[in-house]
Short mmCIF file of C-alpha atoms in Angstrom, two decimals:
data_model
loop_
_atom_site.label_atom_id
_atom_site.label_comp_id
_atom_site.label_asym_id
_atom_site.label_seq_id
_atom_site.Cartn_x
_atom_site.Cartn_y
_atom_site.Cartn_z
CA MET N 1 0.00 0.00 0.00
CA SER N 2 1.19 3.50 -0.83
CA SER N 3 -0.34 6.83 0.09
CA PHE N 4 -1.41 8.83 -2.94
CA LYS N 5 -1.82 12.49 -3.77
CA ILE N 6 -3.22 13.77 -7.04
CA ALA N 7 -0.42 15.72 -8.74
CA ILE N 8 -1.07 16.41 -12.40
CA SER N 9 2.06 17.67 -14.10
CA SER N 10 2.36 21.25 -15.33
CA ALA N 11 3.13 19.83 -18.76
CA ALA N 12 -0.19 17.98 -18.81
CA LEU N 13 -2.04 21.13 -17.78
CA SER N 14 -0.31 23.15 -20.50
CA ALA N 15 -1.07 20.50 -23.09
CA LEU N 16 -4.75 20.59 -22.12
CA LYS N 17 -4.85 24.38 -22.44
CA ASN N 18 -3.26 24.17 -25.89
CA ARG N 19 -5.88 21.69 -27.05
CA LEU N 20 -8.69 23.84 -25.69
CA GLU N 21 -7.29 26.89 -27.46
CA SER N 22 -7.38 25.08 -30.81
CA THR N 23 -10.94 23.78 -30.46
CA ARG N 24 -13.04 23.67 -33.61
CA PHE N 25 -16.71 23.78 -32.66
CA PRO N 26 -19.47 22.29 -34.81
CA ASP N 27 -22.40 24.25 -36.15
CA GLU N 28 -25.86 24.00 -34.58
CA LEU N 29 -29.40 24.11 -35.91
CA ASP N 30 -31.58 27.04 -34.89
CA ASP N 31 -33.71 26.53 -31.78
CA SER N 32 -32.55 22.93 -31.33
CA GLY N 33 -32.00 23.15 -27.57
CA TRP N 34 -31.17 19.73 -26.13
CA GLU N 35 -33.09 17.83 -28.82
CA TYR N 36 -29.97 16.95 -30.82
CA GLY N 37 -27.59 16.76 -27.86
CA VAL N 38 -25.66 19.24 -25.77
CA PRO N 39 -26.33 22.87 -26.77
CA LEU N 40 -23.41 24.65 -28.40
CA ALA N 41 -23.70 27.58 -25.97
CA ASP N 42 -23.22 25.26 -22.99
CA ILE N 43 -20.07 23.71 -24.43
CA LYS N 44 -18.60 27.06 -25.47
CA ARG N 45 -19.17 28.40 -21.96
CA LEU N 46 -17.61 25.35 -20.31
CA VAL N 47 -14.64 25.34 -22.67
CA ALA N 48 -13.97 29.02 -22.02
CA ARG N 49 -14.05 28.38 -18.29
CA TRP N 50 -11.86 25.28 -18.57
CA ARG N 51 -9.34 27.17 -20.71
CA ASP N 52 -9.14 30.51 -18.90
CA GLY N 53 -10.74 30.42 -15.46
CA PHE N 54 -10.91 26.92 -14.01
CA ASP N 55 -8.26 26.38 -11.32
CA TRP N 56 -7.34 22.71 -11.41
CA ARG N 57 -4.63 23.17 -8.78
CA GLN N 58 -7.23 24.45 -6.34
CA GLU N 59 -9.55 21.52 -7.03
CA GLU N 60 -6.64 19.09 -6.82
CA GLN N 61 -5.71 20.45 -3.40
CA LYS N 62 -9.30 20.20 -2.18
CA LEU N 63 -9.51 16.57 -3.19
CA ASN N 64 -6.19 15.74 -1.58
CA ASN N 65 -7.21 17.48 1.64
CA GLU N 66 -10.66 15.91 1.82
CA LEU N 67 -10.01 12.37 0.69
CA PRO N 68 -7.29 10.08 2.10
CA GLN N 69 -6.11 8.26 -1.02
CA TYR N 70 -3.93 5.22 -1.58
CA THR N 71 -2.82 2.77 -4.22
CA ARG N 72 -2.31 -0.94 -3.81
CA GLU N 73 -1.25 -3.74 -6.13
CA ILE N 74 -3.98 -6.34 -6.59
CA GLU N 75 -3.35 -9.59 -8.44
CA VAL N 76 -6.26 -10.58 -10.68
CA ASP N 77 -6.53 -14.20 -11.74
CA GLY N 78 -5.44 -14.45 -15.36
CA PHE N 79 -4.75 -10.72 -15.70
CA GLY N 80 -1.65 -10.13 -13.63
CA VAL N 81 -1.17 -7.34 -11.11
CA LEU N 82 -3.00 -4.04 -11.31
CA ASP N 83 -2.17 -0.94 -9.30
CA VAL N 84 -5.51 0.17 -7.87
CA HIS N 85 -6.36 3.64 -6.54
CA TYR N 86 -8.87 4.04 -3.73
CA VAL N 87 -10.08 6.29 -0.95
CA HIS N 88 -10.05 4.85 2.57
CA LYS N 89 -11.61 6.81 5.40
CA LYS N 90 -12.11 5.15 8.77
CA SER N 91 -14.86 6.13 11.17
CA GLU N 92 -14.00 8.33 14.11
CA SER N 93 -15.21 5.71 16.59
CA GLY N 94 -13.04 2.91 15.28
CA GLN N 95 -16.03 0.57 15.21
CA GLY N 96 -17.29 1.46 11.74
CA ILE N 97 -19.08 -0.99 9.49
CA PRO N 98 -16.71 -1.69 6.56
CA LEU N 99 -18.41 -0.43 3.40
CA LEU N 100 -17.11 -0.79 -0.15
CA PHE N 101 -18.47 1.94 -2.46
CA SER N 102 -18.41 1.26 -6.19
CA HIS N 103 -18.99 4.02 -8.74
CA GLY N 104 -20.13 3.58 -12.33
CA TRP N 105 -19.75 5.37 -15.66
CA PRO N 106 -19.46 8.31 -16.16
CA GLY N 107 -18.61 8.51 -12.47
CA SER N 108 -15.47 7.98 -10.43
CA PHE N 109 -14.30 7.97 -6.84
CA LEU N 110 -15.56 11.58 -6.79
CA GLU N 111 -19.07 10.21 -6.27
CA SER N 112 -18.09 9.24 -2.72
CA ARG N 113 -16.91 12.76 -1.85
CA LYS N 114 -20.13 13.96 -0.19
CA ILE N 115 -21.16 10.76 1.55
CA ILE N 116 -17.81 9.90 3.16
CA PRO N 117 -17.92 12.63 5.86
CA LEU N 118 -21.54 11.76 6.65
CA LEU N 119 -20.89 8.04 6.92
CA THR N 120 -17.68 8.24 8.92
CA LYS N 121 -18.79 10.85 11.45
CA GLY N 122 -22.33 9.72 12.05
CA SER N 123 -24.89 11.83 13.84
CA GLY N 124 -26.13 11.19 17.35
CA GLY N 125 -27.38 7.64 17.53
CA ASP N 126 -26.57 6.75 13.93
CA PRO N 127 -24.15 3.97 12.98
CA VAL N 128 -20.82 4.90 11.43
CA PHE N 129 -18.90 3.26 8.62
CA ASP N 130 -15.34 2.70 7.43
CA VAL N 131 -15.61 3.67 3.76
CA VAL N 132 -13.50 2.31 0.93
CA ALA N 133 -14.25 4.01 -2.41
CA ILE N 134 -12.45 2.17 -5.19
CA SER N 135 -11.39 3.62 -8.52
CA LEU N 136 -12.35 0.73 -10.75
CA PRO N 137 -9.56 -0.54 -13.03
CA GLY N 138 -9.40 1.76 -16.05
CA PHE N 139 -10.99 4.67 -14.16
CA GLY N 140 -9.45 7.60 -12.31
CA PHE N 141 -5.97 6.84 -11.07
CA SER N 142 -6.22 3.05 -11.20
CA GLU N 143 -4.24 1.12 -13.75
CA GLY N 144 -6.29 -0.24 -16.64
CA PRO N 145 -6.51 -3.86 -17.80
CA LYS N 146 -4.11 -4.80 -20.59
CA LYS N 147 -5.86 -7.96 -21.81
CA LYS N 148 -9.24 -8.69 -23.33
CA GLY N 149 -12.00 -10.25 -21.25
CA PHE N 150 -11.72 -8.16 -18.07
CA SER N 151 -15.38 -8.28 -17.14
CA LEU N 152 -17.78 -8.35 -14.21
CA SER N 153 -16.10 -11.22 -12.38
CA GLN N 154 -12.74 -9.45 -12.49
CA TYR N 155 -14.09 -6.12 -11.21
CA ALA N 156 -15.74 -7.98 -8.34
CA GLU N 157 -12.53 -9.86 -7.64
CA VAL N 158 -10.49 -6.65 -7.47
CA ALA N 159 -12.94 -4.96 -5.10
CA HIS N 160 -13.15 -8.04 -2.87
CA LYS N 161 -9.38 -8.51 -2.72
CA LEU N 162 -8.95 -4.83 -1.88
CA MET N 163 -11.25 -5.21 1.13
CA LEU N 164 -9.37 -8.31 2.27
CA ALA N 165 -6.03 -6.52 1.88
CA LEU N 166 -7.31 -3.73 4.12
CA GLY N 167 -8.20 -6.25 6.82
CA TYR N 168 -11.93 -6.26 6.17
CA THR N 169 -12.68 -9.97 5.85
CA GLU N 170 -16.37 -9.18 6.35
CA TYR N 171 -17.97 -6.11 4.81
CA VAL N 172 -21.03 -4.56 3.17
CA THR N 173 -21.29 -2.78 -0.19
CA GLN N 174 -23.07 0.10 -1.92
CA GLY N 175 -23.18 0.87 -5.61
CA GLY N 176 -25.20 2.28 -8.48
CA ASP N 177 -24.91 2.04 -12.27
CA ILE N 178 -22.26 -0.61 -12.96
CA GLY N 179 -21.56 -0.51 -9.24
CA PHE N 180 -24.88 -2.34 -8.89
CA ARG N 181 -23.66 -5.12 -11.17
CA ILE N 182 -20.29 -5.32 -9.44
CA THR N 183 -21.67 -5.42 -5.90
CA ALA N 184 -24.31 -7.94 -7.00
CA GLU N 185 -21.52 -10.15 -8.32
CA MET N 186 -19.66 -9.72 -5.03
CA ALA N 187 -22.81 -10.76 -3.16
CA ARG N 188 -23.12 -13.81 -5.43
CA ARG N 189 -19.48 -14.88 -5.30
CA TYR N 190 -18.49 -13.86 -1.79
CA GLY N 191 -21.84 -13.53 -0.03
CA GLY N 192 -22.22 -15.04 3.40
CA GLU N 193 -18.56 -15.56 4.20
CA HIS N 194 -17.29 -12.11 3.25
CA SER N 195 -19.94 -9.85 1.71
CA LYS N 196 -22.61 -9.65 4.41
CA ALA N 197 -25.18 -7.31 2.83
CA TRP N 198 -25.47 -4.98 -0.15
CA HIS N 199 -27.30 -1.79 -0.98
CA THR N 200 -27.97 -0.16 -4.34
CA ASN N 201 -29.73 2.86 -5.79
CA VAL N 202 -30.68 1.16 -9.05
CA ILE N 203 -31.74 -2.35 -10.03
CA TYR N 204 -31.32 -3.72 -13.54
CA SER N 205 -33.17 -6.91 -14.38
CA PRO N 206 -35.38 -8.28 -17.15
CA PRO N 207 -38.95 -9.21 -16.19
CA PRO N 208 -39.69 -12.64 -14.73
CA GLU N 209 -41.65 -15.13 -16.78
CA ASN N 210 -45.44 -14.86 -16.60
CA ASP N 211 -45.32 -11.54 -14.76
CA ASP N 212 -48.62 -9.67 -14.43
CA PRO N 213 -48.29 -6.01 -15.53
CA SER N 214 -51.74 -5.25 -14.11
CA SER N 215 -50.23 -5.51 -10.63
CA TYR N 216 -47.75 -2.68 -11.20
CA THR N 217 -48.19 0.50 -9.18
CA ALA N 218 -48.39 3.91 -10.83
CA SER N 219 -44.80 4.74 -9.87
CA GLU N 220 -43.63 1.37 -11.21
CA LYS N 221 -45.39 1.99 -14.52
CA GLU N 222 -43.85 5.45 -14.68
CA GLY N 223 -40.42 3.98 -13.99
CA LEU N 224 -40.79 1.40 -16.76
CA ALA N 225 -42.00 4.08 -19.16
CA ARG N 226 -38.97 6.17 -18.32
CA GLY N 227 -36.76 3.18 -19.07
CA GLU N 228 -38.47 2.64 -22.42
CA GLU N 229 -37.97 6.29 -23.33
CA PHE N 230 -34.31 5.99 -22.34
CA GLN N 231 -33.95 3.03 -24.69
CA ARG N 232 -35.53 5.01 -27.55
CA SER N 233 -33.77 8.34 -27.14
CA GLY N 234 -30.86 8.05 -24.73
CA SER N 235 -29.10 4.71 -25.16
CA GLY N 236 -26.98 5.36 -28.25
CA TYR N 237 -23.87 5.65 -26.09
CA LEU N 238 -24.61 2.19 -24.67
CA ILE N 239 -24.73 0.57 -28.09
CA GLN N 240 -21.54 2.31 -29.23
CA GLN N 241 -19.58 1.52 -26.08
CA SER N 242 -20.82 -2.08 -26.10
CA THR N 243 -19.84 -2.74 -29.71
CA LYS N 244 -16.93 -0.56 -30.88
CA PRO N 245 -15.47 1.24 -27.84
CA GLN N 246 -12.03 1.60 -29.41
CA THR N 247 -13.40 3.66 -32.29
CA LEU N 248 -15.03 6.11 -29.90
CA GLY N 249 -11.94 6.02 -27.68
CA TYR N 250 -9.82 7.92 -30.22
CA SER N 251 -12.11 10.93 -29.95
CA LEU N 252 -12.35 10.82 -26.16
CA ALA N 253 -8.58 10.47 -25.75
CA ASP N 254 -7.66 13.15 -28.30
CA SER N 255 -10.31 15.82 -27.75
CA PRO N 256 -11.01 17.25 -24.29
CA VAL N 257 -14.05 19.01 -25.75
CA GLY N 258 -15.38 15.76 -27.16
CA LEU N 259 -14.90 14.13 -23.77
CA LEU N 260 -16.58 17.07 -22.05
CA ALA N 261 -19.64 16.91 -24.27
CA TRP N 262 -19.89 13.11 -24.02
CA ILE N 263 -19.94 13.21 -20.20
CA TYR N 264 -21.74 16.51 -19.64
CA GLU N 265 -24.76 15.29 -21.56
CA LYS N 266 -25.12 12.37 -19.13
CA LEU N 267 -24.58 14.50 -16.03
CA VAL N 268 -27.46 16.77 -17.01
CA ALA N 269 -29.81 14.24 -18.60
CA TRP N 270 -29.45 11.60 -15.88
CA SER N 271 -29.82 13.88 -12.85
CA ASP N 272 -32.95 15.38 -11.31
CA ASN N 273 -32.50 19.07 -12.14
CA TYR N 274 -29.31 19.05 -10.11
CA PRO N 275 -27.69 22.52 -10.17
CA TRP N 276 -24.35 21.58 -11.69
CA THR N 277 -21.80 24.37 -11.45
CA ASP N 278 -19.30 24.76 -14.24
CA ASP N 279 -16.37 23.99 -11.95
CA GLU N 280 -18.16 20.91 -10.63
CA VAL N 281 -18.57 19.59 -14.17
CA LEU N 282 -15.00 20.44 -15.12
CA THR N 283 -13.57 18.71 -12.05
CA TRP N 284 -15.62 15.62 -12.88
CA VAL N 285 -14.46 15.60 -16.52
CA SER N 286 -10.86 16.46 -15.64
CA ILE N 287 -10.60 13.25 -13.62
CA TYR N 288 -11.33 11.40 -16.87
CA TRP N 289 -8.98 13.54 -18.96
CA PHE N 290 -6.09 13.10 -16.53
CA SER N 291 -6.90 9.47 -15.71
CA ARG N 292 -4.02 7.05 -15.53
CA ALA N 293 -5.23 4.76 -18.31
CA GLY N 294 -6.86 7.49 -20.40
CA PRO N 295 -10.55 8.11 -21.16
CA ALA N 296 -10.89 5.22 -23.61
CA ALA N 297 -10.13 2.62 -20.94
CA SER N 298 -13.22 3.55 -18.92
CA ILE N 299 -15.73 2.63 -21.64
CA ARG N 300 -14.44 -0.82 -22.56
CA PHE N 301 -16.23 -2.55 -19.70
CA TYR N 302 -19.49 -2.11 -21.66
CA TYR N 303 -18.06 -4.29 -24.43
CA GLU N 304 -16.74 -6.86 -21.97
CA PHE N 305 -20.05 -7.09 -20.12
CA ALA N 306 -22.03 -7.44 -23.34
CA HIS N 307 -19.74 -10.05 -24.86
CA SER N 308 -19.60 -12.14 -21.70
CA GLY N 309 -23.38 -12.40 -21.48
CA GLN N 310 -23.45 -10.05 -18.50
CA GLY N 311 -24.97 -6.96 -20.11
CA PHE N 312 -27.38 -4.67 -18.30
CA GLY N 313 -30.54 -6.27 -19.68
CA THR N 314 -29.49 -9.90 -19.33
CA ARG N 315 -30.68 -12.41 -16.78
CA SER N 316 -27.95 -14.15 -14.82
CA SER N 317 -27.92 -17.92 -14.98
CA GLN N 318 -26.15 -18.01 -11.63
CA ALA N 319 -27.76 -18.30 -8.23
CA VAL N 320 -29.52 -15.23 -6.83
CA PRO N 321 -27.65 -13.76 -3.84
CA THR N 322 -29.33 -14.56 -0.53
CA ILE N 323 -27.61 -12.06 1.76
CA PRO N 324 -29.68 -9.01 2.81
CA MET N 325 -30.16 -6.44 0.05
CA GLY N 326 -31.42 -2.87 0.28
CA CYS N 327 -32.44 -0.41 -2.40
CA SER N 328 -33.13 3.31 -2.55
CA LEU N 329 -35.45 4.51 -5.29
CA PHE N 330 -34.96 7.95 -6.82
CA PRO N 331 -37.57 9.38 -9.21
CA LYS N 332 -35.24 10.33 -12.09
CA GLU N 333 -33.21 7.14 -12.18
CA LEU N 334 -32.97 5.83 -15.73
CA VAL N 335 -35.21 2.88 -15.03
CA ARG N 336 -37.21 1.48 -12.15
CA ILE N 337 -38.32 -2.14 -12.10
CA PRO N 338 -41.47 -3.38 -10.32
CA LYS N 339 -41.18 -5.10 -6.97
CA SER N 340 -42.42 -8.32 -8.53
CA TRP N 341 -39.08 -8.52 -10.36
CA TYR N 342 -37.00 -8.30 -7.16
CA PRO N 343 -36.80 -12.05 -6.40
CA SER N 344 -34.67 -12.56 -9.52
CA VAL N 345 -32.16 -10.01 -8.23
CA GLY N 346 -31.74 -10.55 -4.51
CA ASN N 347 -33.19 -10.85 -1.03
CA VAL N 348 -34.58 -7.34 -0.62
CA VAL N 349 -35.07 -6.55 3.07
CA PHE N 350 -35.00 -2.75 2.86
CA GLU N 351 -36.53 -0.29 0.44
CA ALA N 352 -36.90 3.48 0.52
CA GLU N 353 -38.58 5.71 -2.03
CA HIS N 354 -37.67 9.37 -2.43
CA ASP N 355 -39.25 12.41 -4.06
CA SER N 356 -36.07 13.82 -5.60
CA GLY N 357 -32.84 12.53 -7.03
CA GLY N 358 -31.55 10.87 -10.15
CA HIS N 359 -28.84 8.53 -11.38
CA PHE N 360 -26.00 10.08 -9.36
CA ALA N 361 -27.64 9.61 -5.97
CA ALA N 362 -24.49 9.87 -3.84
CA HIS N 363 -23.70 13.22 -5.44
CA GLU N 364 -27.21 14.62 -5.92
CA GLU N 365 -28.83 13.50 -2.66
CA PRO N 366 -26.06 12.41 -0.26
CA GLU N 367 -28.15 12.95 2.89
CA LEU N 368 -30.98 10.79 1.58
CA LEU N 369 -28.69 7.98 0.51
CA VAL N 370 -26.75 8.04 3.76
CA GLY N 371 -29.99 8.15 5.71
CA ASP N 372 -31.10 4.94 4.03
CA LEU N 373 -27.82 3.22 4.81
CA ARG N 374 -28.17 4.25 8.45
CA LYS N 375 -31.71 2.87 8.58
CA MET N 376 -30.75 -0.39 6.92
CA PHE N 377 -27.65 -1.06 9.03
CA GLY N 378 -28.54 0.80 12.23
CA LYS N 379 -30.24 -0.50 15.34
CA GLY N 380 -33.67 -1.81 14.48
CA GLY N 381 -32.78 -2.07 10.80
CA PRO N 382 -33.05 -5.32 8.84
CA ALA N 383 -29.28 -5.60 8.39
CA PHE N 384 -28.18 -4.46 11.84
CA GLY N 385 -25.18 -6.39 13.12
CA VAL N 386 -24.45 -8.27 9.88
CA VAL N 387 -20.71 -7.67 10.32
CA PRO N 388 -19.76 -9.37 13.62
CA GLY N 389 -17.92 -7.06 16.00
CA ARG N 390 -18.60 -4.01 13.85
CA SER N 391 -22.11 -2.77 14.50
CA GLY N 392 -21.23 0.85 13.81
CA TYR N 393 -21.79 1.78 17.45
CA ILE N 394 -19.56 2.03 20.50
CA ASP N 395 -21.08 -0.41 22.97
#
């Protein structure tokens, strides 16, 4: 294990500025708004800020001051050793519940930034957690895979081995987006002995056979309709990244403006009217631009998942995890499945439904997400005491 500080070179910052200064913008149809994609005015404003006003050094220092970061070499069966970046913040009480947080795309370890202080400090009679926020291989400052076939099983293996290396032989997990798939795989592979419970803010699953749509609630019907609309008008990225990620990767790796537009569209479209500031967006995108493996590495997992039969809409042929599972439902998540589909996913013992929030729950609504984790794992909750000797309280 090595301590880690973000320290982007001055040469890399100068190279970025040079690229931004030579940007060639596309034209735009009159009155097109968001109908065709990100508005030109938005991108021009963000590029001007990134080029002339955004202070990366200030953001870099904030991240280093707020988040205790490390790297550790993890050996992955069949793929050699990868140097993995992660945040590790222990609870103030020393009795925190070990929690592995997994981000998705287009996220990063940054998604844990707001929930870590809430989870580790607690509030009054709330349980506290030891939080490990991994940068998945190919994301952020983790090394990327070098060989084909690095898929769901390998991401789960890396996250599990990281927890073991930190001394957490028993732990719980939280994740959304691909973090849901990764933590589900951890629950399936390591559940019972190591992974004791898991929580997610999105559930992906196809419908069970002979399901009765007439039993769906109004909110469930709305959630399915939202998912259908996403498939019609918002899933082009998914098809591209699942089929020819390398082709797209040239643009993302060569053009910071292309990368900005590709990610910014998702930040806005997938959140619930979240008031993104320009600097917030630019920090988020800069993590991708300055990532260790480069922006192209972060999109290849879509291809690997799809070509291993583990895509987002596929049904697993493996056993359903039996350890306790919790879910938080946010109204602007990309899709919401009916409760009647839950048995094919896991043993749901906790559910909370909220009036605001979207795909990036940990960033958009950190208090709500943390509140659900406290209810699930706190005294009186359905997963209280699942990690022996680490209840989250000082007895």
